PDB file of C-alpha atoms in Angstrom:
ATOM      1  CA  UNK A   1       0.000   0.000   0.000  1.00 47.00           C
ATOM      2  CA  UNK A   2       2.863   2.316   0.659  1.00 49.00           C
ATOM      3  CA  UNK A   3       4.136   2.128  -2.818  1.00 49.00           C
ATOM      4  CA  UNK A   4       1.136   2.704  -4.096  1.00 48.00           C
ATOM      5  CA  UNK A   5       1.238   6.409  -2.318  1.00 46.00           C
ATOM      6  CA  UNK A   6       4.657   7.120  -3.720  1.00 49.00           C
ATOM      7  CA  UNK A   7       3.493   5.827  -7.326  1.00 50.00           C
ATOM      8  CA  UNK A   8       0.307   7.985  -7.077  1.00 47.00           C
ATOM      9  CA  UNK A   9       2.624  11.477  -5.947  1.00 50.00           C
ATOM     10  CA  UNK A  10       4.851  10.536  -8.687  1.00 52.00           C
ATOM     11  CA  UNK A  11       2.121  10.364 -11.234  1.00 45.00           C
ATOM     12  CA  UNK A  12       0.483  13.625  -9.457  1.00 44.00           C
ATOM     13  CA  UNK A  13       3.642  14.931  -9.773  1.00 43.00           C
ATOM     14  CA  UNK A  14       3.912  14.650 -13.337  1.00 43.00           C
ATOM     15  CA  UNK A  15       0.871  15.701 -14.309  1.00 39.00           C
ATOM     16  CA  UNK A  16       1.227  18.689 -12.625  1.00 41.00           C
ATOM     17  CA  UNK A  17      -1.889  18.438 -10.179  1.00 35.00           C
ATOM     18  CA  UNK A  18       0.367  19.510  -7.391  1.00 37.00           C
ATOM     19  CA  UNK A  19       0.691  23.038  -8.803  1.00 37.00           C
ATOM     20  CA  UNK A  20      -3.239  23.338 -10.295  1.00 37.00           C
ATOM     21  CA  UNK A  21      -3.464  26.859  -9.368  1.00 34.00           C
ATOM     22  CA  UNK A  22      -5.867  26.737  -6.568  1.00 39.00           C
ATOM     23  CA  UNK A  23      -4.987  28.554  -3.218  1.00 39.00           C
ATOM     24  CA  UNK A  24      -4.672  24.591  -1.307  1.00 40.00           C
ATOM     25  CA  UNK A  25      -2.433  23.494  -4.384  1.00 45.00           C
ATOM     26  CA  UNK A  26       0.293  26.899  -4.107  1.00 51.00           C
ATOM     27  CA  UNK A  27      -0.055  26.550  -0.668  1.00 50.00           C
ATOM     28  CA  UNK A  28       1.133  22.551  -0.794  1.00 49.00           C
ATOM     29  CA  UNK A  29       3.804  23.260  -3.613  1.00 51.00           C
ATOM     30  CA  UNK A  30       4.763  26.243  -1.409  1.00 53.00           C
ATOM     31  CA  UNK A  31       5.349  23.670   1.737  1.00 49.00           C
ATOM     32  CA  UNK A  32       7.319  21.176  -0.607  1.00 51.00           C
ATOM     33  CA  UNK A  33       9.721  23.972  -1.745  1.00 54.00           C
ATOM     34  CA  UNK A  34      10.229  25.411   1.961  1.00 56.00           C
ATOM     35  CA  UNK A  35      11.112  21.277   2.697  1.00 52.00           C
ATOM     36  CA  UNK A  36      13.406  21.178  -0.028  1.00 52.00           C
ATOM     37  CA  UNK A  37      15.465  24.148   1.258  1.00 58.00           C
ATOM     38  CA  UNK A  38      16.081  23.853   4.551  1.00 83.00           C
ATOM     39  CA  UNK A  39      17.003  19.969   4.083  1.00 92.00           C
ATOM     40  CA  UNK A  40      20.277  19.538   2.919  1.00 97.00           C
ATOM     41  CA  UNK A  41      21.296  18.798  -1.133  1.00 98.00           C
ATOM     42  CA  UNK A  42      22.627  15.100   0.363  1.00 98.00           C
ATOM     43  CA  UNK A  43      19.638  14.348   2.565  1.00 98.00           C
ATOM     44  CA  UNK A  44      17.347  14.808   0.058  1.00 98.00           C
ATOM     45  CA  UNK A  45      19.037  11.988  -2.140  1.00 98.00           C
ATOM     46  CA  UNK A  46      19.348  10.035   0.903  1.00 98.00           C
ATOM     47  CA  UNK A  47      15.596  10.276   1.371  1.00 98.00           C
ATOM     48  CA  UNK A  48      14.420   9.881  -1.996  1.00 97.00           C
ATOM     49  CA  UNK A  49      16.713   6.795  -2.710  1.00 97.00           C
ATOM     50  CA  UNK A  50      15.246   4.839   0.599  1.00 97.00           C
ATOM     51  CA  UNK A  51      11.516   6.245  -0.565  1.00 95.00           C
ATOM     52  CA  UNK A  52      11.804   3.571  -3.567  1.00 95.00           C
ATOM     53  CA  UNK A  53      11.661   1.045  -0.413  1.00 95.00           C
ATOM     54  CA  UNK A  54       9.292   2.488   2.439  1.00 93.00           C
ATOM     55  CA  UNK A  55       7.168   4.123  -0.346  1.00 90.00           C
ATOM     56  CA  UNK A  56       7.003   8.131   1.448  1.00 92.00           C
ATOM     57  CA  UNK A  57       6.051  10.070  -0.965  1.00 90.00           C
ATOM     58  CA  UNK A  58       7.137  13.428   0.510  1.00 94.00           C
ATOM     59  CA  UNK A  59      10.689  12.666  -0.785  1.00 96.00           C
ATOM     60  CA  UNK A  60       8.894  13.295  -4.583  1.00 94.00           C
ATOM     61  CA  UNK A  61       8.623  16.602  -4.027  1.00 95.00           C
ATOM     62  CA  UNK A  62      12.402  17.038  -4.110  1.00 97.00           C
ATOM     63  CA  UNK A  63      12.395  16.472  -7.973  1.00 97.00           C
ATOM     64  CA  UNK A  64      11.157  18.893 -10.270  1.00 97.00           C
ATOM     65  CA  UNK A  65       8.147  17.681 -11.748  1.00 94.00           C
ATOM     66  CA  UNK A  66       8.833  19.587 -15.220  1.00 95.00           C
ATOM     67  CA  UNK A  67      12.172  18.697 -15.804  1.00 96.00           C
ATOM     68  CA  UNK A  68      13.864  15.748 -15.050  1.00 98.00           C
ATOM     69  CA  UNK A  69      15.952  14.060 -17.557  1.00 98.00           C
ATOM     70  CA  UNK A  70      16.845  10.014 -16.741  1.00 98.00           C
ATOM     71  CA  UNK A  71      19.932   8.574 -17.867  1.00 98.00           C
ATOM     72  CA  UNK A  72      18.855   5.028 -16.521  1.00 97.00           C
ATOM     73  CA  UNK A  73      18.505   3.734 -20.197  1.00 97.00           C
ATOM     74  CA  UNK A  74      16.158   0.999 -18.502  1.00 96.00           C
ATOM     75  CA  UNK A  75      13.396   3.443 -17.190  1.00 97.00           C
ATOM     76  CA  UNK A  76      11.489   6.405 -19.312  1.00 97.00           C
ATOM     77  CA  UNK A  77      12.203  10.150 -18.865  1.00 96.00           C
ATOM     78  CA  UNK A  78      10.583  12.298 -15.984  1.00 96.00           C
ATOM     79  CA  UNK A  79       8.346  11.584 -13.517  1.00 94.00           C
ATOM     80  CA  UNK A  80       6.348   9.235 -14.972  1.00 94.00           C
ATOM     81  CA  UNK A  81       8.859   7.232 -15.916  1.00 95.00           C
ATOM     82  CA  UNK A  82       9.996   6.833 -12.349  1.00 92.00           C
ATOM     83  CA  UNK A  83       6.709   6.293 -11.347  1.00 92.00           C
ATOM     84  CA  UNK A  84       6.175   3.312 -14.131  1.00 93.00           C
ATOM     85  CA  UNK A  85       9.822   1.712 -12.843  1.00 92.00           C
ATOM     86  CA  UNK A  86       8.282   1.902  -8.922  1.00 90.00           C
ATOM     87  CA  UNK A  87       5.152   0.043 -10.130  1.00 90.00           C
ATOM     88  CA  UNK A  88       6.987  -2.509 -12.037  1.00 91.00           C
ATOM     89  CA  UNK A  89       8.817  -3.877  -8.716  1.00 90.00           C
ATOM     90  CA  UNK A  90       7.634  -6.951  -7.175  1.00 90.00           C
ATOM     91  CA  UNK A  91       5.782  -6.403  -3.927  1.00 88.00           C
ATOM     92  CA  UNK A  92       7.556  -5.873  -0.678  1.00 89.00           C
ATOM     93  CA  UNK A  93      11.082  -6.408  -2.893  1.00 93.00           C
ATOM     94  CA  UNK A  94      12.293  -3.170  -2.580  1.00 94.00           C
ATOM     95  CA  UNK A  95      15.845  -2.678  -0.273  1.00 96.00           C
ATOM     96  CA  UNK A  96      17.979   0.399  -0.326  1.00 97.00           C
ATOM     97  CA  UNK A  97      20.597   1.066   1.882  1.00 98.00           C
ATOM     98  CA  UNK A  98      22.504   3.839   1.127  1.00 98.00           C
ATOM     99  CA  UNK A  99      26.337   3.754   2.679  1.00 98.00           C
ATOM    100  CA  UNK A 100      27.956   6.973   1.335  1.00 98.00           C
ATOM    101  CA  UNK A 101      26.809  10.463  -0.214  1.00 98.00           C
ATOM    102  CA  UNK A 102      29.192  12.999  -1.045  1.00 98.00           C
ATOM    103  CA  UNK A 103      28.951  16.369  -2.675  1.00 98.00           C
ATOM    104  CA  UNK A 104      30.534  18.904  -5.542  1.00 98.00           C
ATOM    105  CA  UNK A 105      28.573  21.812  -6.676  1.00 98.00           C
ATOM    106  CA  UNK A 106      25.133  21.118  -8.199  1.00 98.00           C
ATOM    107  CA  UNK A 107      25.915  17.268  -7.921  1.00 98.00           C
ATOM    108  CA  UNK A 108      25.213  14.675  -5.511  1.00 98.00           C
ATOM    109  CA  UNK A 109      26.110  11.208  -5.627  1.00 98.00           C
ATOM    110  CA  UNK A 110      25.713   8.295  -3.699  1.00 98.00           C
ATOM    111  CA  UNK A 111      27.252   4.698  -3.349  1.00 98.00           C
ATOM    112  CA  UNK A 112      23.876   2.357  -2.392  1.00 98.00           C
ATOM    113  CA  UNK A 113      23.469  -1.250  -1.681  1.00 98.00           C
ATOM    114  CA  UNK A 114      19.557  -2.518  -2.891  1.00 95.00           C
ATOM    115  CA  UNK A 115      17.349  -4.905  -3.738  1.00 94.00           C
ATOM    116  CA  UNK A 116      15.998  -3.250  -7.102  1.00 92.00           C
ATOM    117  CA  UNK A 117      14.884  -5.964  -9.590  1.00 92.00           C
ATOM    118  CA  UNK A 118      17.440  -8.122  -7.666  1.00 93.00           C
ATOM    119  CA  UNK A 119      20.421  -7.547  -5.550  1.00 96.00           C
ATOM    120  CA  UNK A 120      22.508  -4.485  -6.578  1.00 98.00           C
ATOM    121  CA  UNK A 121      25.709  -2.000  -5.636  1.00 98.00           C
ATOM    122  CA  UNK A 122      24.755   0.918  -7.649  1.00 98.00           C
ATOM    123  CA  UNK A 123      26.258   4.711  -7.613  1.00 98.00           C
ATOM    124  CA  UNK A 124      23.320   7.119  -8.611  1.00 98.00           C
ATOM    125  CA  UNK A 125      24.684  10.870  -9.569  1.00 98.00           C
ATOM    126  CA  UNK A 126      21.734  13.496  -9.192  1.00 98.00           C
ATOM    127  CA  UNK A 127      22.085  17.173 -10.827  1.00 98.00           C
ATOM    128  CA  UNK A 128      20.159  19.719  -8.628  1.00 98.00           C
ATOM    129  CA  UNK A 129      18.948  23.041 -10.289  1.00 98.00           C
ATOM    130  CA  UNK A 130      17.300  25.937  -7.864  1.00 97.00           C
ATOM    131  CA  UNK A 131      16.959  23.765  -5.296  1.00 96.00           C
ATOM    132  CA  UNK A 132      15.245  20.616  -6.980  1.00 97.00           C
ATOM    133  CA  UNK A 133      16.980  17.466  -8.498  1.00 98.00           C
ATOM    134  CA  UNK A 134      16.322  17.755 -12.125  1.00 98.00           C
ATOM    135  CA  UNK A 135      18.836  15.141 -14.113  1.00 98.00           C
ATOM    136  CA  UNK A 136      19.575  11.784 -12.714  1.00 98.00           C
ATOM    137  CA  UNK A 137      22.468   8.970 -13.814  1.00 98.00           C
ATOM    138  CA  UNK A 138      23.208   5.879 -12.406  1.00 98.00           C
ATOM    139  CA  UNK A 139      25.590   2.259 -12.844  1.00 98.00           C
ATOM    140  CA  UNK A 140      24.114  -0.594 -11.486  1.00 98.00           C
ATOM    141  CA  UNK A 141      26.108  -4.215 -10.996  1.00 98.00           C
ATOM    142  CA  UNK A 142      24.689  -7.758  -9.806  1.00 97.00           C
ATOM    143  CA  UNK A 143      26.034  -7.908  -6.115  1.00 97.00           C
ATOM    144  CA  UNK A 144      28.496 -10.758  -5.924  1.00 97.00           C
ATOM    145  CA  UNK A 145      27.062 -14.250  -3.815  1.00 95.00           C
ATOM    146  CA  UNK A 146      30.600 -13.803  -2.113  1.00 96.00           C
ATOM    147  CA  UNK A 147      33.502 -11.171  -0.741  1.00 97.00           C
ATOM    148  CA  UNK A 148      36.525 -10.482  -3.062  1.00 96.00           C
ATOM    149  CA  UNK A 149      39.770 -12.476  -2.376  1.00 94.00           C
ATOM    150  CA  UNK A 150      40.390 -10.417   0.137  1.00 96.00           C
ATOM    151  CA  UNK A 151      37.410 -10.805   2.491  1.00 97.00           C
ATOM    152  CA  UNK A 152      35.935  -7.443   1.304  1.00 98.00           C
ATOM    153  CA  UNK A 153      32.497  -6.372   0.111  1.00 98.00           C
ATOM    154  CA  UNK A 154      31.484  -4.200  -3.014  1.00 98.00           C
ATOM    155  CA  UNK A 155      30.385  -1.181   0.029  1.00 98.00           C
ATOM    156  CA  UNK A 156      32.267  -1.967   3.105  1.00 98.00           C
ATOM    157  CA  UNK A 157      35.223   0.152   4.180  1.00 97.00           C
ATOM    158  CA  UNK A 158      35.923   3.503   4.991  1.00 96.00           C
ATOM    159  CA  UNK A 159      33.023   6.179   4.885  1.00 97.00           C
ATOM    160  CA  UNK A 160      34.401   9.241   6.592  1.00 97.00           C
ATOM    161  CA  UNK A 161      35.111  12.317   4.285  1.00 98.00           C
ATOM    162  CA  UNK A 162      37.945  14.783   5.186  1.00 98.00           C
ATOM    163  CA  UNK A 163      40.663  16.776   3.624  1.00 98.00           C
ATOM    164  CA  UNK A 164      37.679  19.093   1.822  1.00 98.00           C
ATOM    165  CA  UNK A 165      40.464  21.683   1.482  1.00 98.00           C
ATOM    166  CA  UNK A 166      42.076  18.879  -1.494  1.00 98.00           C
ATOM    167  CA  UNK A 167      39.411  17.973  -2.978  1.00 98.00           C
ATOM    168  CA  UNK A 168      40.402  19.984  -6.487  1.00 98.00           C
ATOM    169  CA  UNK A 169      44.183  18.283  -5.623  1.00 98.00           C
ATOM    170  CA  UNK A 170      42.494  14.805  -5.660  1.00 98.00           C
ATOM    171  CA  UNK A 171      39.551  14.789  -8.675  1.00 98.00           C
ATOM    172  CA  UNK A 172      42.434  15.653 -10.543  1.00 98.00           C
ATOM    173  CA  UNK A 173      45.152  12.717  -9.408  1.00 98.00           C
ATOM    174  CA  UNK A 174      41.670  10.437  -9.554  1.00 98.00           C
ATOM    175  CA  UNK A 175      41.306  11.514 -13.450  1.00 98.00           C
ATOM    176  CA  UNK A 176      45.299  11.575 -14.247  1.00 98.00           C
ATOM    177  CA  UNK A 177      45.534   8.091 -12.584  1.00 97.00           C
ATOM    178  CA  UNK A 178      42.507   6.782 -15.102  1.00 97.00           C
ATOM    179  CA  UNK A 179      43.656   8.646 -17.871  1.00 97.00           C
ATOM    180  CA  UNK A 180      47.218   7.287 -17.891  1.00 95.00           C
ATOM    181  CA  UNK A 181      46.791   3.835 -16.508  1.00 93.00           C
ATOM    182  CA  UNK A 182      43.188   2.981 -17.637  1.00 93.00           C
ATOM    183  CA  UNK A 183      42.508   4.786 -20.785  1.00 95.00           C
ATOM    184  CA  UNK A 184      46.619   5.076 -22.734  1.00 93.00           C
ATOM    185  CA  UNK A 185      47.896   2.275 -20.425  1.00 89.00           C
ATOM    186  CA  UNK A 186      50.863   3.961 -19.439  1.00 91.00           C
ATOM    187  CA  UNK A 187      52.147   1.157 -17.162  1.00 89.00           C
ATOM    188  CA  UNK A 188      55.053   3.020 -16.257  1.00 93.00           C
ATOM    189  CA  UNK A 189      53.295   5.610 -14.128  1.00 94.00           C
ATOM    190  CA  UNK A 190      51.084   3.486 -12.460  1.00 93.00           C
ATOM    191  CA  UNK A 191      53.437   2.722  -8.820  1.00 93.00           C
ATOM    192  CA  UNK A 192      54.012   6.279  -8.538  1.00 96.00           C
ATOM    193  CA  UNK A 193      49.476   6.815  -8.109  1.00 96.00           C
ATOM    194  CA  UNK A 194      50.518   4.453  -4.939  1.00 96.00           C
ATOM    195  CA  UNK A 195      51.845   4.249  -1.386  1.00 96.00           C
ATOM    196  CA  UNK A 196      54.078   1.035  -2.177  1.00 95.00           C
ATOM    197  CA  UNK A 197      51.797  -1.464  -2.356  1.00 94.00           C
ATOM    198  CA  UNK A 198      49.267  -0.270   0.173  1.00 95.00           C
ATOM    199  CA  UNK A 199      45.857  -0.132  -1.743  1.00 95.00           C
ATOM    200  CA  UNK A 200      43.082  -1.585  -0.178  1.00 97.00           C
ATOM    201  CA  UNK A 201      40.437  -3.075  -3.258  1.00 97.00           C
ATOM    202  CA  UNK A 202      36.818  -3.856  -3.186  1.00 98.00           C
ATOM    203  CA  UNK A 203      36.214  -4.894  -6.916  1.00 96.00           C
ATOM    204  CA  UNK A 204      34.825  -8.736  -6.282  1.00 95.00           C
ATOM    205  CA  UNK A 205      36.972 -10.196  -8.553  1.00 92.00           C
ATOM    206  CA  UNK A 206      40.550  -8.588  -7.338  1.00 93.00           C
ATOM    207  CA  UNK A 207      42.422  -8.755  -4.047  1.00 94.00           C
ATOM    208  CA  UNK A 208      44.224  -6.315  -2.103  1.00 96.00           C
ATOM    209  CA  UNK A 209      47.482  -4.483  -2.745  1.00 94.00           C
ATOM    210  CA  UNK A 210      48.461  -3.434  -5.721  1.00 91.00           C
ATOM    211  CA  UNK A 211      50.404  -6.403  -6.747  1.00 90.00           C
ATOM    212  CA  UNK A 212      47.159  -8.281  -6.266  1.00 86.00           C
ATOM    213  CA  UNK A 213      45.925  -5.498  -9.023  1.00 84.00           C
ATOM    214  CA  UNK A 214      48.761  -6.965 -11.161  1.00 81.00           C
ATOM    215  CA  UNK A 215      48.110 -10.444 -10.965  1.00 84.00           C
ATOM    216  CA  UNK A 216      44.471  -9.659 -11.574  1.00 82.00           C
ATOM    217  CA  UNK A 217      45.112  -8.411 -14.700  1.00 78.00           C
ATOM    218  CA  UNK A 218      47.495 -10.870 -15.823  1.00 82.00           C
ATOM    219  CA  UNK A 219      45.022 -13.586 -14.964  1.00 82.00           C
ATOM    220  CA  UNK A 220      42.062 -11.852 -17.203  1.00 81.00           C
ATOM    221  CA  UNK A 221      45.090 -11.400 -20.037  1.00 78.00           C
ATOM    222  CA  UNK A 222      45.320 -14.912 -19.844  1.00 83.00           C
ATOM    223  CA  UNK A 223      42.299 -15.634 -20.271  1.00 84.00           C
ATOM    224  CA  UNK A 224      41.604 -13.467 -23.181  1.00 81.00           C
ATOM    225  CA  UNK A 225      39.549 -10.751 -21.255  1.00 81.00           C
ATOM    226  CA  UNK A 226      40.387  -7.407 -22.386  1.00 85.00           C
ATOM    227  CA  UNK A 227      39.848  -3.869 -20.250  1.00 89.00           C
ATOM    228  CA  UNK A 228      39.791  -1.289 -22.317  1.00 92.00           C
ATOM    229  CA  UNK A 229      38.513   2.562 -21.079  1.00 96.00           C
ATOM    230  CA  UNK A 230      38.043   4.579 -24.033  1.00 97.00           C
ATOM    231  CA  UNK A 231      37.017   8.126 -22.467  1.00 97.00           C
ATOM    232  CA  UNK A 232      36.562   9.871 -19.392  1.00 98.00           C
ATOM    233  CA  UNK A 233      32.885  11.393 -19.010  1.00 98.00           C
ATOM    234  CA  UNK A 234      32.608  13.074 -15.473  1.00 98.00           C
ATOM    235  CA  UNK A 235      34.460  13.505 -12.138  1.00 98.00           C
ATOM    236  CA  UNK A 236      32.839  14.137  -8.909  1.00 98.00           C
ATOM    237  CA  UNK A 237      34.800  14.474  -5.744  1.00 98.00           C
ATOM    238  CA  UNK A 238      34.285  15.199  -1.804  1.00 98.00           C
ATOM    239  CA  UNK A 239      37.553  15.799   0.234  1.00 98.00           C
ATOM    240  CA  UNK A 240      39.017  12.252   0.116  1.00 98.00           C
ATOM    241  CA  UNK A 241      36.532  10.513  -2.396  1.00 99.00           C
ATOM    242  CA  UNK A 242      36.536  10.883  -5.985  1.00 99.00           C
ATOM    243  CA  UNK A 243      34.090   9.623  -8.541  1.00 99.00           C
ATOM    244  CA  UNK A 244      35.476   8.753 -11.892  1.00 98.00           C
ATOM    245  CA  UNK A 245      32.767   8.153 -14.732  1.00 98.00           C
ATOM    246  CA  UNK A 246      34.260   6.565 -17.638  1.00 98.00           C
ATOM    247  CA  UNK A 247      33.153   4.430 -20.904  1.00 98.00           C
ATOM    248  CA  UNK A 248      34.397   1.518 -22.645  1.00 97.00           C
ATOM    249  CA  UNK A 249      34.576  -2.064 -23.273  1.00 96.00           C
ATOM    250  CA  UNK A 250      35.451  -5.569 -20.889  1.00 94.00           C
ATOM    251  CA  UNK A 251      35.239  -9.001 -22.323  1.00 90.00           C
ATOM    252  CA  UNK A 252      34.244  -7.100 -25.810  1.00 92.00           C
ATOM    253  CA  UNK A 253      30.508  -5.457 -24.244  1.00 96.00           C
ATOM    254  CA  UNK A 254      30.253  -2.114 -24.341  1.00 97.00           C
ATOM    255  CA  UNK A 255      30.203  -1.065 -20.528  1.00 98.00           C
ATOM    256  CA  UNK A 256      30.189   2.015 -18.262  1.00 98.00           C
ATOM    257  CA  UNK A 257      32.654   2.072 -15.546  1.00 98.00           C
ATOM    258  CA  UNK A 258      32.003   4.034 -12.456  1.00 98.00           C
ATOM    259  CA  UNK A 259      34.929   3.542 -10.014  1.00 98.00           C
ATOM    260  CA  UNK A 260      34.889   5.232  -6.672  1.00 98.00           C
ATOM    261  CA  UNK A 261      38.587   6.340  -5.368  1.00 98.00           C
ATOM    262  CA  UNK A 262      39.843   7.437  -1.512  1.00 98.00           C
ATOM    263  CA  UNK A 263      42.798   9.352  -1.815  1.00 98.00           C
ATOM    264  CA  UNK A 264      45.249   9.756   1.134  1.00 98.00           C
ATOM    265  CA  UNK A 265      48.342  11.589   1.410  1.00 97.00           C
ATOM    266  CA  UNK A 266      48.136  11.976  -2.272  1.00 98.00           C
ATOM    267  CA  UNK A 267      48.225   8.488  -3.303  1.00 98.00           C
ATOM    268  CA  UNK A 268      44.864   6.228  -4.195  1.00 98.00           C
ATOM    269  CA  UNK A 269      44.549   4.111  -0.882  1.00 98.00           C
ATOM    270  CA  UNK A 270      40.668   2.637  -1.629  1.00 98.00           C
ATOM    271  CA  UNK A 271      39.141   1.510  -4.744  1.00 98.00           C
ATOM    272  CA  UNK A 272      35.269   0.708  -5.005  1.00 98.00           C
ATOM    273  CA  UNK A 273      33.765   0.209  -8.727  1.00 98.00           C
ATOM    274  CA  UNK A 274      30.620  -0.883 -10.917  1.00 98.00           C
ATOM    275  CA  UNK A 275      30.647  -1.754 -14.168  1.00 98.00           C
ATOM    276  CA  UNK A 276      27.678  -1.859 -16.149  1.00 98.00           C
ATOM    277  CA  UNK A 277      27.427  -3.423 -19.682  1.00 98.00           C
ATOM    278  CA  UNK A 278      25.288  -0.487 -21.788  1.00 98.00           C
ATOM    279  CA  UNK A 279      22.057  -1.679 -23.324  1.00 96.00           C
ATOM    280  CA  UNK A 280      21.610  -1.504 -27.281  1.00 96.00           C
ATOM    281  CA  UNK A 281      19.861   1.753 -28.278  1.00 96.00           C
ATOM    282  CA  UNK A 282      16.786  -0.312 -29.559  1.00 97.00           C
ATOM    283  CA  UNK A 283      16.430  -1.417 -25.961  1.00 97.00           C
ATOM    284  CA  UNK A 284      16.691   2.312 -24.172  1.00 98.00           C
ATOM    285  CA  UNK A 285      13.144   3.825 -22.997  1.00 97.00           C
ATOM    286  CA  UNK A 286      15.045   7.443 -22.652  1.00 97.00           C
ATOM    287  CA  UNK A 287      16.972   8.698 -25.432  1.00 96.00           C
ATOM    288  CA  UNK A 288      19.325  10.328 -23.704  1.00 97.00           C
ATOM    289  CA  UNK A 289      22.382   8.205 -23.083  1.00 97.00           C
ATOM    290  CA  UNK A 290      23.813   6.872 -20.337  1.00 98.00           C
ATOM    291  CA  UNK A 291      26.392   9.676 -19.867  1.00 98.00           C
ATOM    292  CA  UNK A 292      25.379  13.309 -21.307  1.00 95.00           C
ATOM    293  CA  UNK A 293      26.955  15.311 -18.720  1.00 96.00           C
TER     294      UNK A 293
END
């Protein structure tokens, strides 16, 4: 029944019936804009993400109901395309969990654990515009049935933002270290992005240190599994955490790689990813592209 509410606002939403003109209607639009400001950018995400589970429908309110542009090639643009994606879950399935939000500027973006058509990690990047979320992206992967070699988990680890005074210092090491390494494979740089071989990994399929990147990579070389990022689409960063969006291709599918860096002292200490393999075009029910920043 509580998903039914937030389905209803959503469709409310976007057909404007919030805003009909009458004195109760300003006054209620009026209430969800006074909401919207004096909560912060962060906890609006953090409530409208865990909404797609308890089914409030206040969090709605937080997105503009005449502009918001989905990048989720799986669901349709604006409201009612949200709304259509909410009624299409299975009843009672719904988990989110969200472990860390971070922001820069008119973004927010958030590393989430949920059940959303089956067990996910996701990182969803929301573009606010006077005060209302108007563009959404996101890069959703199967969570593993196990922890990585190492005993870790896709969204365990460190959560506690600092150094905000380096945060320009860091996106930029974050994007050098992808654009070298990840995107021209210059090999020959890549010990001097780390402390030694400190670098603590959360990837499912690769263990700790960075030698344990090496051997990773060796072993999918071996067996004929290729990495390839082709371009860099959008960096993100809070203090010690950098978001790096990127496109290209694993195993031959075209993918989008969204790989979540903490940078200490400098050097990339913690690495959490998702990489999601982009639908064909005949498939997408948004025509706007998975990146489009």
């Amino acid at each position: 029944m509580k998903r039914r509410f937030i389905i209803m606002s959503v469709i409310a939403l976007s057909l404007g019936v919030v805003a009909c003109g009458n004195k109760k209607g300003d006054n209620q639009e009026q209430t969800n804009n006074d909401t919207s400001m004096q909560i912060s950018k962060k906890q609006q995400v953090v409530e409208l993400l865990k909404a797609i589970e308890t089914g409030a429908s206040e969090p709605v309110g937080y997105i503009n109901a005449d502009n918001y542009k989905q990048h989720n090639l799986g669901i349709a643009d604006g409201l009612a395309g949200f709304g259509e994606a909410l009624a299409a879950l299975p009843k009672g399935s719904a988990r989110v969990n969200t472990v860390r939000v971070f922001e820069d500027g008119d973004y927010v973006f958030a590393h989430t654990d949920y059940n959303f058509f089956g067990d996910k990690i996701g990182f969803d990047i929301f573009r606010f515009e006077d005060g209302k979320i108007v563009e959404h992206w996101d890069n959703l992967q199967e969570t593993p049935k196990q922890p990585n070699p190492s005993g870790r988990t896709m969204t365990d680890g460190t959560t506690e933002i600092k150094d905000l005074d380096k945060t320009a210092d860091n996106k930029a090491l974050a994007r050098n270290f992808v654009d070298d390494i990840l995107v021209n494979g210059r090999m020959e740089k890549l010990a001097g992005y780390f402390d030694g071989d400190n670098y603590i990994q959360h990837n499912p399929s690769i263990p700790d240190q960075l030698s344990g990147l090496g051997k990773a990579l060796e072993a999918m070389a071996k067996q004929g599994i290729t990495m390839t990022y082709s371009q860099i689409h959008k960096v993100l960063g809070e203090g010690n955490f950098v978001l790096v969006v990127s496109e290209g291709q694993i195993g031959g599918v075209h993918s989008s790689f969204y790989d979540l860096f903490r940078i200490e002292n400098g050097k990339i200490a913690e690495h959490w990813d998702t990489i999601e393999p982009i639908a064909a075009k005949a498939t997408w029910k948004n025509q706007n592209g998975k990146f489009g920043f």
